[in-house]
Tab-separated table of N, CA and C in Angstrom:
chain	number	residue	atom	x	y	z
A	1	MET	N	-5.464	-37.530	62.122
A	1	MET	CA	-6.686	-36.770	61.925
A	1	MET	C	-6.302	-35.344	61.566
A	2	ASN	N	-6.170	-35.078	60.294
A	2	ASN	CA	-5.744	-33.775	59.828
A	2	ASN	C	-6.967	-33.002	59.385
A	3	SER	N	-7.423	-32.093	60.197
A	3	SER	CA	-8.626	-31.331	59.905
A	3	SER	C	-8.234	-29.954	59.393
A	4	SER	N	-8.864	-29.532	58.308
A	4	SER	CA	-8.536	-28.222	57.748
A	4	SER	C	-9.197	-27.091	58.532
A	5	ARG	N	-10.165	-27.420	59.402
A	5	ARG	CA	-10.831	-26.374	60.169
A	5	ARG	C	-9.954	-25.843	61.287
A	6	HIS	N	-9.096	-26.674	61.859
A	6	HIS	CA	-8.282	-26.274	63.000
A	6	HIS	C	-6.925	-25.816	62.489
A	7	LEU	N	-6.679	-24.510	62.548
A	7	LEU	CA	-5.423	-23.986	62.057
A	7	LEU	C	-4.376	-23.905	63.164
A	8	ALA	N	-4.756	-24.066	64.402
A	8	ALA	CA	-3.804	-24.060	65.500
A	8	ALA	C	-4.185	-25.170	66.467
A	9	THR	N	-3.192	-25.777	67.063
A	9	THR	CA	-3.434	-26.886	67.975
A	9	THR	C	-2.609	-26.665	69.233
A	10	PHE	N	-3.184	-26.958	70.377
A	10	PHE	CA	-2.476	-26.853	71.642
A	10	PHE	C	-2.201	-28.245	72.185
A	11	VAL	N	-1.005	-28.428	72.717
A	11	VAL	CA	-0.667	-29.630	73.467
A	11	VAL	C	-0.422	-29.147	74.883
A	12	ARG	N	-1.268	-29.548	75.795
A	12	ARG	CA	-1.230	-29.001	77.144
A	12	ARG	C	-0.293	-29.809	78.048
A	13	ASN	N	0.320	-29.103	78.978
A	13	ASN	CA	1.171	-29.709	79.983
A	13	ASN	C	0.331	-29.846	81.249
A	14	PRO	N	-0.029	-31.073	81.647
A	14	PRO	CA	-0.916	-31.219	82.795
A	14	PRO	C	-0.311	-30.706	84.096
A	15	ALA	N	1.021	-30.717	84.222
A	15	ALA	CA	1.648	-30.264	85.463
A	15	ALA	C	1.461	-28.763	85.655
A	16	SER	N	1.385	-28.009	84.563
A	16	SER	CA	1.222	-26.568	84.708
A	16	SER	C	-0.221	-26.202	85.045
A	17	ILE	N	-1.171	-27.057	84.681
A	17	ILE	CA	-2.569	-26.778	84.967
A	17	ILE	C	-2.910	-27.155	86.407
A	18	PHE	N	-2.481	-28.346	86.833
A	18	PHE	CA	-2.755	-28.838	88.182
A	18	PHE	C	-1.427	-28.966	88.926
A	19	PRO	N	-1.044	-27.971	89.745
A	19	PRO	CA	0.236	-28.074	90.460
A	19	PRO	C	0.198	-29.203	91.493
A	20	ILE	N	1.317	-29.887	91.621
A	20	ILE	CA	1.417	-31.013	92.557
A	20	ILE	C	1.808	-30.464	93.930
A	21	PRO	N	1.079	-30.842	94.995
A	21	PRO	CA	1.444	-30.369	96.344
A	21	PRO	C	2.842	-30.857	96.742
A	22	ALA	N	3.482	-30.114	97.665
A	22	ALA	CA	4.851	-30.445	98.090
A	22	ALA	C	4.911	-31.812	98.746
A	23	VAL	N	3.836	-32.256	99.392
A	23	VAL	CA	3.829	-33.559	100.062
A	23	VAL	C	3.964	-34.679	99.037
A	24	LEU	N	3.335	-34.498	97.883
A	24	LEU	CA	3.341	-35.549	96.868
A	24	LEU	C	4.458	-35.390	95.847
A	25	SER	N	5.317	-34.378	96.000
A	25	SER	CA	6.323	-34.127	94.970
A	25	SER	C	7.400	-35.199	94.931
A	26	ASN	N	7.630	-35.916	96.030
A	26	ASN	CA	8.665	-36.947	96.009
A	26	ASN	C	8.149	-38.273	95.460
A	27	ILE	N	6.846	-38.390	95.187
A	27	ILE	CA	6.299	-39.621	94.611
A	27	ILE	C	6.619	-39.620	93.120
A	28	PRO	N	7.160	-40.712	92.612
A	28	PRO	CA	7.491	-40.741	91.181
A	28	PRO	C	6.213	-40.652	90.339
A	29	PRO	N	6.248	-39.868	89.277
A	29	PRO	CA	5.058	-39.732	88.441
A	29	PRO	C	4.751	-41.029	87.709
A	30	SER	N	3.504	-41.230	87.446
A	30	SER	CA	3.118	-42.433	86.714
A	30	SER	C	3.505	-42.272	85.242
A	31	PHE	N	3.386	-43.348	84.521
A	31	PHE	CA	3.789	-43.354	83.115
A	31	PHE	C	2.924	-42.393	82.294
A	32	SER	N	1.640	-42.290	82.657
A	32	SER	CA	0.749	-41.410	81.895
A	32	SER	C	1.097	-39.941	82.093
A	33	GLN	N	1.677	-39.586	83.254
A	33	GLN	CA	2.064	-38.197	83.466
A	33	GLN	C	3.351	-37.852	82.734
A	34	LEU	N	4.181	-38.841	82.441
A	34	LEU	CA	5.423	-38.579	81.719
A	34	LEU	C	5.156	-38.264	80.248
A	35	ARG	N	4.130	-38.896	79.688
A	35	ARG	CA	3.805	-38.665	78.277
A	35	ARG	C	3.061	-37.343	78.145
A	36	PRO	N	3.418	-36.516	77.175
A	36	PRO	CA	2.662	-35.274	76.993
A	36	PRO	C	1.269	-35.570	76.441
A	37	LYS	N	0.321	-34.778	76.864
A	37	LYS	CA	-1.048	-34.939	76.372
A	37	LYS	C	-1.155	-34.220	75.030
A	38	HIS	N	-1.662	-34.902	74.025
A	38	HIS	CA	-1.800	-34.331	72.689
A	38	HIS	C	-3.282	-34.215	72.363
A	39	HIS	N	-3.704	-33.034	71.995
A	39	HIS	CA	-5.070	-32.807	71.559
A	39	HIS	C	-5.026	-32.429	70.084
A	40	TYR	N	-5.674	-33.191	69.260
A	40	TYR	CA	-5.723	-32.937	67.820
A	40	TYR	C	-4.333	-32.841	67.220
A	41	SER	N	-3.405	-33.633	67.659
A	41	SER	CA	-2.037	-33.499	67.171
A	41	SER	C	-1.556	-34.739	66.435
A	42	ARG	N	-2.473	-35.625	66.062
A	42	ARG	CA	-2.042	-36.791	65.302
A	42	ARG	C	-1.836	-36.397	63.846
A	43	ASP	N	-0.975	-37.086	63.179
A	43	ASP	CA	-0.696	-36.913	61.754
A	43	ASP	C	-0.238	-35.498	61.409
A	44	ILE	N	0.522	-34.877	62.276
A	44	ILE	CA	1.070	-33.559	61.974
A	44	ILE	C	2.461	-33.766	61.393
A	45	PRO	N	2.769	-33.176	60.240
A	45	PRO	CA	4.096	-33.356	59.655
A	45	PRO	C	5.191	-32.853	60.593
A	46	ALA	N	6.373	-33.448	60.476
A	46	ALA	CA	7.481	-33.102	61.365
A	46	ALA	C	8.001	-31.697	61.100
A	47	ASP	N	7.831	-31.171	59.886
A	47	ASP	CA	8.359	-29.845	59.570
A	47	ASP	C	7.414	-28.713	59.985
A	48	THR	N	6.314	-29.047	60.667
A	48	THR	CA	5.374	-28.023	61.122
A	48	THR	C	6.002	-27.244	62.271
A	49	PRO	N	6.013	-25.891	62.208
A	49	PRO	CA	6.634	-25.108	63.281
A	49	PRO	C	5.873	-25.249	64.600
A	50	ARG	N	6.628	-25.339	65.701
A	50	ARG	CA	6.053	-25.480	67.030
A	50	ARG	C	6.682	-24.431	67.948
A	51	VAL	N	5.865	-23.887	68.862
A	51	VAL	CA	6.332	-22.879	69.816
A	51	VAL	C	5.892	-23.329	71.199
A	52	THR	N	6.838	-23.356	72.155
A	52	THR	CA	6.498	-23.693	73.532
A	52	THR	C	6.100	-22.411	74.249
A	53	LEU	N	4.901	-22.401	74.803
A	53	LEU	CA	4.377	-21.233	75.494
A	53	LEU	C	4.864	-21.214	76.935
A	54	PRO	N	4.758	-20.063	77.641
A	54	PRO	CA	5.264	-19.963	79.017
A	54	PRO	C	4.640	-20.964	79.985
A	55	ASP	N	3.393	-21.385	79.757
A	55	ASP	CA	2.776	-22.334	80.680
A	55	ASP	C	3.145	-23.773	80.358
A	56	GLY	N	4.006	-23.989	79.388
A	56	GLY	CA	4.436	-25.334	79.039
A	56	GLY	C	3.651	-25.944	77.901
A	57	SER	N	2.620	-25.268	77.436
A	57	SER	CA	1.836	-25.779	76.316
A	57	SER	C	2.632	-25.646	75.029
A	58	LEU	N	2.332	-26.506	74.110
A	58	LEU	CA	3.004	-26.499	72.821
A	58	LEU	C	2.021	-25.989	71.774
A	59	PHE	N	2.356	-24.872	71.126
A	59	PHE	CA	1.510	-24.295	70.088
A	59	PHE	C	2.028	-24.759	68.741
A	60	ILE	N	1.157	-25.395	67.976
A	60	ILE	CA	1.549	-25.940	66.677
A	60	ILE	C	0.926	-25.079	65.588
A	61	HIS	N	1.763	-24.508	64.737
A	61	HIS	CA	1.283	-23.697	63.617
A	61	HIS	C	0.907	-24.627	62.477
A	62	ARG	N	-0.357	-24.585	62.108
A	62	ARG	CA	-0.806	-25.399	60.973
A	62	ARG	C	-0.748	-24.570	59.702
A	63	LYS	N	-0.524	-25.241	58.605
A	63	LYS	CA	-0.533	-24.565	57.315
A	63	LYS	C	-1.973	-24.455	56.832
A	64	HIS	N	-2.263	-23.408	56.086
A	64	HIS	CA	-3.583	-23.253	55.500
A	64	HIS	C	-3.812	-24.361	54.480
A	65	PRO	N	-5.052	-24.837	54.343
A	65	PRO	CA	-5.316	-25.889	53.366
A	65	PRO	C	-5.051	-25.436	51.930
A	66	VAL	N	-5.212	-24.153	51.667
A	66	VAL	CA	-4.895	-23.609	50.343
A	66	VAL	C	-4.062	-22.354	50.540
A	67	GLU	N	-3.295	-22.017	49.547
A	67	GLU	CA	-2.476	-20.817	49.620
A	67	GLU	C	-3.373	-19.578	49.534
A	68	PRO	N	-3.044	-18.518	50.247
A	68	PRO	CA	-3.856	-17.305	50.152
A	68	PRO	C	-3.775	-16.707	48.747
A	69	ILE	N	-4.899	-16.170	48.300
A	69	ILE	CA	-4.977	-15.619	46.951
A	69	ILE	C	-4.541	-14.162	46.997
A	70	THR	N	-3.551	-13.835	46.173
A	70	THR	CA	-3.081	-12.453	46.109
A	70	THR	C	-3.693	-11.713	44.929
A	71	ASP	N	-4.085	-12.451	43.895
A	71	ASP	CA	-4.673	-11.834	42.707
A	71	ASP	C	-6.177	-12.086	42.718
A	72	PHE	N	-6.966	-11.025	42.784
A	72	PHE	CA	-8.414	-11.176	42.885
A	72	PHE	C	-9.054	-11.614	41.577
A	73	SER	N	-8.311	-11.594	40.491
A	73	SER	CA	-8.881	-12.063	39.226
A	73	SER	C	-9.052	-13.581	39.230
A	74	GLN	N	-8.392	-14.278	40.154
A	74	GLN	CA	-8.524	-15.736	40.246
A	74	GLN	C	-9.815	-16.148	40.949
A	75	LEU	N	-10.436	-15.222	41.680
A	75	LEU	CA	-11.637	-15.556	42.441
A	75	LEU	C	-12.844	-15.722	41.523
A	76	PRO	N	-13.800	-16.563	41.930
A	76	PRO	CA	-15.043	-16.644	41.155
A	76	PRO	C	-15.840	-15.355	41.339
A	77	PRO	N	-16.805	-15.095	40.469
A	77	PRO	CA	-17.582	-13.860	40.624
A	77	PRO	C	-18.334	-13.845	41.946
A	78	ALA	N	-18.461	-12.662	42.529
A	78	ALA	CA	-19.104	-12.525	43.837
A	78	ALA	C	-20.580	-12.881	43.767
A	79	LEU	N	-21.244	-12.499	42.703
A	79	LEU	CA	-22.657	-12.804	42.525
A	79	LEU	C	-22.838	-13.535	41.203
A	80	PRO	N	-23.803	-14.438	41.136
A	80	PRO	CA	-24.028	-15.124	39.862
A	80	PRO	C	-24.553	-14.149	38.818
A	81	SER	N	-24.238	-14.436	37.572
A	81	SER	CA	-24.718	-13.565	36.509
A	81	SER	C	-26.222	-13.738	36.350
A	82	ARG	N	-26.869	-12.712	35.894
A	82	ARG	CA	-28.322	-12.766	35.718
A	82	ARG	C	-28.658	-13.716	34.594
A	83	TRP	N	-29.802	-14.376	34.707
A	83	TRP	CA	-30.227	-15.298	33.655
A	83	TRP	C	-30.567	-14.536	32.387
A	84	ARG	N	-31.334	-13.493	32.563
A	84	ARG	CA	-31.687	-12.671	31.408
A	84	ARG	C	-31.042	-11.308	31.605
A	85	LYS	N	-30.378	-10.853	30.582
A	85	LYS	CA	-29.713	-9.568	30.679
A	85	LYS	C	-30.604	-8.501	30.042
A	86	TYR	N	-30.850	-7.440	30.788
A	86	TYR	CA	-31.659	-6.331	30.296
A	86	TYR	C	-30.778	-5.095	30.231
A	87	ASP	N	-30.948	-4.353	29.168
A	87	ASP	CA	-30.191	-3.124	29.008
A	87	ASP	C	-30.808	-2.055	29.908
A	88	ALA	N	-30.017	-1.536	30.831
A	88	ALA	CA	-30.531	-0.565	31.801
A	88	ALA	C	-30.795	0.788	31.153
A	89	SER	N	-30.168	1.024	30.016
A	89	SER	CA	-30.318	2.336	29.385
A	89	SER	C	-31.512	2.409	28.437
A	90	VAL	N	-32.322	1.348	28.353
A	90	VAL	CA	-33.475	1.366	27.451
A	90	VAL	C	-34.525	2.319	28.014
A	91	VAL	N	-34.913	3.281	27.195
A	91	VAL	CA	-35.955	4.235	27.569
A	91	VAL	C	-37.097	4.045	26.586
A	92	LEU	N	-38.268	3.732	27.116
A	92	LEU	CA	-39.426	3.501	26.257
A	92	LEU	C	-40.068	4.834	25.872
A	93	THR	N	-40.475	4.907	24.629
A	93	THR	CA	-41.183	6.101	24.170
A	93	THR	C	-42.639	6.016	24.609
A	94	GLY	N	-43.355	7.099	24.432
A	94	GLY	CA	-44.773	7.120	24.799
A	94	GLY	C	-45.591	6.145	23.974
A	95	ASP	N	-45.226	5.985	22.685
A	95	ASP	CA	-45.946	5.036	21.829
A	95	ASP	C	-45.732	3.598	22.302
A	96	GLN	N	-44.493	3.278	22.718
A	96	GLN	CA	-44.206	1.923	23.197
A	96	GLN	C	-44.957	1.639	24.498
A	97	VAL	N	-45.007	2.610	25.390
A	97	VAL	CA	-45.733	2.429	26.652
A	97	VAL	C	-47.217	2.246	26.376
A	98	ALA	N	-47.757	3.030	25.440
A	98	ALA	CA	-49.179	2.899	25.096
A	98	ALA	C	-49.462	1.533	24.474
A	99	GLU	N	-48.544	1.066	23.610
A	99	GLU	CA	-48.725	-0.259	23.004
A	99	GLU	C	-48.643	-1.356	24.064
A	100	MET	N	-47.712	-1.196	25.005
A	100	MET	CA	-47.573	-2.183	26.081
A	100	MET	C	-48.861	-2.257	26.905
A	101	ARG	N	-49.419	-1.108	27.248
A	101	ARG	CA	-50.663	-1.088	28.026
A	101	ARG	C	-51.825	-1.672	27.232
A	102	ARG	N	-51.873	-1.362	25.913
A	102	ARG	CA	-52.956	-1.872	25.070
A	102	ARG	C	-52.886	-3.392	24.977
A	103	LEU	N	-51.663	-3.936	24.780
A	103	LEU	CA	-51.506	-5.390	24.689
A	103	LEU	C	-51.878	-6.059	26.011
A	104	ARG	N	-51.454	-5.468	27.095
A	104	ARG	CA	-51.726	-6.050	28.418
A	104	ARG	C	-53.226	-6.024	28.727
A	105	GLN	N	-53.916	-4.958	28.332
A	105	GLN	CA	-55.359	-4.848	28.599
A	105	GLN	C	-56.159	-5.768	27.686
A	106	SER	N	-55.693	-5.935	26.431
A	106	SER	CA	-56.472	-6.725	25.473
A	106	SER	C	-56.444	-8.211	25.803
A	107	ASP	N	-55.259	-8.763	26.090
A	107	ASP	CA	-55.163	-10.200	26.364
A	107	ASP	C	-54.065	-10.447	27.402
A	108	PRO	N	-54.387	-10.350	28.693
A	108	PRO	CA	-53.350	-10.524	29.715
A	108	PRO	C	-52.824	-11.950	29.817
A	109	ASP	N	-53.579	-12.947	29.326
A	109	ASP	CA	-53.083	-14.325	29.370
A	109	ASP	C	-51.960	-14.537	28.357
A	110	THR	N	-52.050	-13.898	27.201
A	110	THR	CA	-51.000	-14.017	26.187
A	110	THR	C	-49.858	-13.055	26.489
A	111	TRP	N	-50.211	-11.805	26.768
A	111	TRP	CA	-49.201	-10.785	27.017
A	111	TRP	C	-48.939	-10.676	28.520
A	112	THR	N	-48.220	-11.665	29.006
A	112	THR	CA	-47.837	-11.679	30.417
A	112	THR	C	-46.678	-10.707	30.632
A	113	VAL	N	-46.279	-10.549	31.872
A	113	VAL	CA	-45.167	-9.655	32.196
A	113	VAL	C	-43.894	-10.134	31.509
A	114	GLY	N	-43.663	-11.449	31.531
A	114	GLY	CA	-42.463	-11.988	30.893
A	114	GLY	C	-42.456	-11.778	29.395
A	115	ALA	N	-43.611	-11.990	28.750
A	115	ALA	CA	-43.689	-11.811	27.299
A	115	ALA	C	-43.459	-10.351	26.919
A	116	LEU	N	-44.052	-9.433	27.665
A	116	LEU	CA	-43.862	-8.012	27.364
A	116	LEU	C	-42.427	-7.560	27.643
A	117	SER	N	-41.811	-8.099	28.692
A	117	SER	CA	-40.430	-7.705	28.982
A	117	SER	C	-39.484	-8.205	27.895
A	118	LYS	N	-39.759	-9.390	27.332
A	118	LYS	CA	-38.931	-9.880	26.223
A	118	LYS	C	-39.165	-9.046	24.964
A	119	LYS	N	-40.416	-8.703	24.699
A	119	LYS	CA	-40.745	-7.959	23.477
A	119	LYS	C	-40.111	-6.571	23.483
A	120	PHE	N	-40.174	-5.871	24.628
A	120	PHE	CA	-39.683	-4.501	24.685
A	120	PHE	C	-38.269	-4.397	25.257
A	121	GLY	N	-37.707	-5.497	25.754
A	121	GLY	CA	-36.331	-5.490	26.265
A	121	GLY	C	-36.156	-4.732	27.558
A	122	VAL	N	-37.161	-4.770	28.416
A	122	VAL	CA	-37.083	-4.097	29.715
A	122	VAL	C	-37.277	-5.137	30.815
A	123	PRO	N	-36.790	-4.869	32.029
A	123	PRO	CA	-36.978	-5.837	33.113
A	123	PRO	C	-38.446	-5.954	33.525
A	124	PRO	N	-38.847	-7.124	34.060
A	124	PRO	CA	-40.242	-7.331	34.460
A	124	PRO	C	-40.798	-6.313	35.456
A	125	PRO	N	-40.036	-5.842	36.457
A	125	PRO	CA	-40.628	-4.842	37.356
A	125	PRO	C	-41.055	-3.555	36.635
A	126	LYS	N	-40.328	-3.205	35.578
A	126	LYS	CA	-40.702	-2.009	34.825
A	126	LYS	C	-42.020	-2.233	34.087
A	127	VAL	N	-42.213	-3.462	33.555
A	127	VAL	CA	-43.476	-3.787	32.886
A	127	VAL	C	-44.618	-3.726	33.893
A	128	LEU	N	-44.400	-4.265	35.094
A	128	LEU	CA	-45.436	-4.225	36.129
A	128	LEU	C	-45.806	-2.795	36.499
A	129	ALA	N	-44.818	-1.914	36.513
A	129	ALA	CA	-45.096	-0.524	36.876
A	129	ALA	C	-45.813	0.221	35.753
A	130	LEU	N	-45.430	-0.061	34.508
A	130	LEU	CA	-45.999	0.685	33.382
A	130	LEU	C	-47.331	0.126	32.904
A	131	ALA	N	-47.491	-1.201	32.957
A	131	ALA	CA	-48.709	-1.819	32.415
A	131	ALA	C	-49.266	-2.839	33.396
A	132	PRO	N	-49.892	-2.389	34.488
A	132	PRO	CA	-50.469	-3.350	35.432
A	132	PRO	C	-51.737	-3.975	34.862
A	133	LEU	N	-52.187	-5.036	35.501
A	133	LEU	CA	-53.435	-5.672	35.074
A	133	LEU	C	-54.613	-4.735	35.333
A	134	PRO	N	-55.617	-4.770	34.467
A	134	PRO	CA	-56.801	-3.953	34.740
A	134	PRO	C	-57.512	-4.449	35.999
A	135	PRO	N	-58.192	-3.572	36.736
A	135	PRO	CA	-58.778	-3.945	38.028
A	135	PRO	C	-59.763	-5.108	37.971
A	136	GLY	N	-60.611	-5.202	36.986
A	136	GLY	CA	-61.619	-6.258	36.970
A	136	GLY	C	-61.279	-7.415	36.050
A	137	SER	N	-60.009	-7.576	35.707
A	137	SER	CA	-59.662	-8.615	34.729
A	137	SER	C	-59.801	-10.005	35.341
A	138	GLU	N	-60.030	-10.956	34.468
A	138	GLU	CA	-60.224	-12.343	34.891
A	138	GLU	C	-58.945	-12.909	35.504
A	139	ARG	N	-57.816	-12.546	34.916
A	139	ARG	CA	-56.531	-13.052	35.407
A	139	ARG	C	-56.238	-12.517	36.813
A	140	ARG	N	-56.545	-11.252	37.053
A	140	ARG	CA	-56.290	-10.670	38.374
A	140	ARG	C	-57.127	-11.369	39.438
A	141	THR	N	-58.404	-11.627	39.141
A	141	THR	CA	-59.246	-12.327	40.116
A	141	THR	C	-58.755	-13.753	40.330
A	142	LYS	N	-58.254	-14.390	39.278
A	142	LYS	CA	-57.722	-15.751	39.407
A	142	LYS	C	-56.494	-15.759	40.321
A	143	VAL	N	-55.611	-14.793	40.134
A	143	VAL	CA	-54.409	-14.697	40.969
A	143	VAL	C	-54.792	-14.409	42.421
A	144	GLU	N	-55.752	-13.513	42.631
A	144	GLU	CA	-56.178	-13.193	43.998
A	144	GLU	C	-56.848	-14.386	44.671
A	145	ASN	N	-57.664	-15.140	43.918
A	145	ASN	CA	-58.298	-16.340	44.481
A	145	ASN	C	-57.262	-17.387	44.857
A	146	GLU	N	-56.240	-17.549	44.026
A	146	GLU	CA	-55.169	-18.510	44.327
A	146	GLU	C	-54.414	-18.084	45.586
A	147	ARG	N	-54.151	-16.784	45.721
A	147	ARG	CA	-53.460	-16.273	46.904
A	147	ARG	C	-54.298	-16.505	48.159
A	148	ASP	N	-55.617	-16.281	48.060
A	148	ASP	CA	-56.506	-16.517	49.201
A	148	ASP	C	-56.545	-17.995	49.577
A	149	ARG	N	-56.567	-18.870	48.577
A	149	ARG	CA	-56.598	-20.313	48.837
A	149	ARG	C	-55.312	-20.755	49.539
A	150	GLN	N	-54.179	-20.233	49.087
A	150	GLN	CA	-52.912	-20.581	49.732
A	150	GLN	C	-52.884	-20.087	51.173
A	151	PHE	N	-53.439	-18.912	51.426
A	151	PHE	CA	-53.469	-18.379	52.787
A	151	PHE	C	-54.324	-19.260	53.692
A	152	ILE	N	-55.485	-19.691	53.211
A	152	ILE	CA	-56.391	-20.515	54.018
A	152	ILE	C	-55.771	-21.876	54.309
A	153	ASN	N	-55.044	-22.432	53.357
A	153	ASN	CA	-54.458	-23.765	53.529
A	153	ASN	C	-53.138	-23.749	54.290
A	154	SER	N	-52.593	-22.574	54.587
A	154	SER	CA	-51.319	-22.526	55.294
A	154	SER	C	-51.538	-22.679	56.801
A	155	THR	N	-50.446	-22.916	57.516
A	155	THR	CA	-50.515	-23.118	58.963
A	155	THR	C	-50.800	-21.794	59.673
A	156	PHE	N	-51.143	-21.901	60.953
A	156	PHE	CA	-51.471	-20.711	61.738
A	156	PHE	C	-50.284	-19.751	61.804
A	157	HIS	N	-49.087	-20.295	62.062
A	157	HIS	CA	-47.905	-19.442	62.197
A	157	HIS	C	-47.565	-18.764	60.869
A	158	ARG	N	-47.782	-19.468	59.785
A	158	ARG	CA	-47.544	-18.883	58.463
A	158	ARG	C	-48.555	-17.762	58.192
A	159	GLN	N	-49.805	-17.965	58.601
A	159	GLN	CA	-50.815	-16.925	58.421
A	159	GLN	C	-50.466	-15.675	59.233
A	160	VAL	N	-49.983	-15.884	60.454
A	160	VAL	CA	-49.579	-14.747	61.287
A	160	VAL	C	-48.437	-13.990	60.614
A	161	ALA	N	-47.478	-14.727	60.053
A	161	ALA	CA	-46.351	-14.081	59.381
A	161	ALA	C	-46.817	-13.282	58.164
A	162	ILE	N	-47.760	-13.835	57.409
A	162	ILE	CA	-48.281	-13.133	56.229
A	162	ILE	C	-49.004	-11.855	56.653
A	163	LEU	N	-49.832	-11.954	57.694
A	163	LEU	CA	-50.555	-10.768	58.166
A	163	LEU	C	-49.601	-9.707	58.714
A	164	ASP	N	-48.557	-10.144	59.419
A	164	ASP	CA	-47.561	-9.190	59.914
A	164	ASP	C	-46.876	-8.470	58.759
A	165	ARG	N	-46.570	-9.211	57.705
A	165	ARG	CA	-45.924	-8.614	56.543
A	165	ARG	C	-46.839	-7.583	55.879
A	166	ILE	N	-48.134	-7.896	55.799
A	166	ILE	CA	-49.096	-6.954	55.207
A	166	ILE	C	-49.191	-5.691	56.061
A	167	ARG	N	-49.233	-5.857	57.393
A	167	ARG	CA	-49.316	-4.696	58.285
A	167	ARG	C	-48.063	-3.826	58.181
A	168	LYS	N	-46.895	-4.466	58.111
A	168	LYS	CA	-45.650	-3.700	57.981
A	168	LYS	C	-45.633	-2.909	56.682
A	169	LYS	N	-46.113	-3.542	55.614
A	169	LYS	CA	-46.129	-2.868	54.319
A	169	LYS	C	-47.077	-1.673	54.337
A	170	GLU	N	-48.216	-1.800	55.028
A	170	GLU	CA	-49.158	-0.686	55.117
A	170	GLU	C	-48.570	0.477	55.917
A	171	ARG	N	-47.812	0.168	56.975
A	171	ARG	CA	-47.221	1.221	57.801
A	171	ARG	C	-46.017	1.868	57.139
A	172	TRP	N	-45.412	1.188	56.212
A	172	TRP	CA	-44.196	1.673	55.583
A	172	TRP	C	-44.550	2.713	54.602
């Protein structure tokens, strides 16, 4: 049983854990006491280094399942790459911002946040900040009604969590 999770294994000496009283010391030990107790020590290669500890336990040094990496260029990227890449240095002019707002106000179903972000090459949060939905638009009421329906159909604990989140946001 060679497990990669256990990098060190102990083989305990039962005599060091439970000392034998002097009265019983002349009794010959049974066969089971003569054999060392092995915990997780099956299928260990013979060339594995072993150290006997002061209490009689045997410490077995296990090899790592893989060699340690010295060159960090071999590692996979820490974070996945973004699906859509947006140029962070894009600065919209006043005319572009006005056009974005005009398109969003005229037809919010066609000119969604994603469509406007693709057209102008900016990330979606920037589109949301520059060109929000008009207050009385049909799409905004549809989104709010859907959010209300989801809240009503959710469980009690989920509703409490949603309300707590709203309260935290108001206090922040």
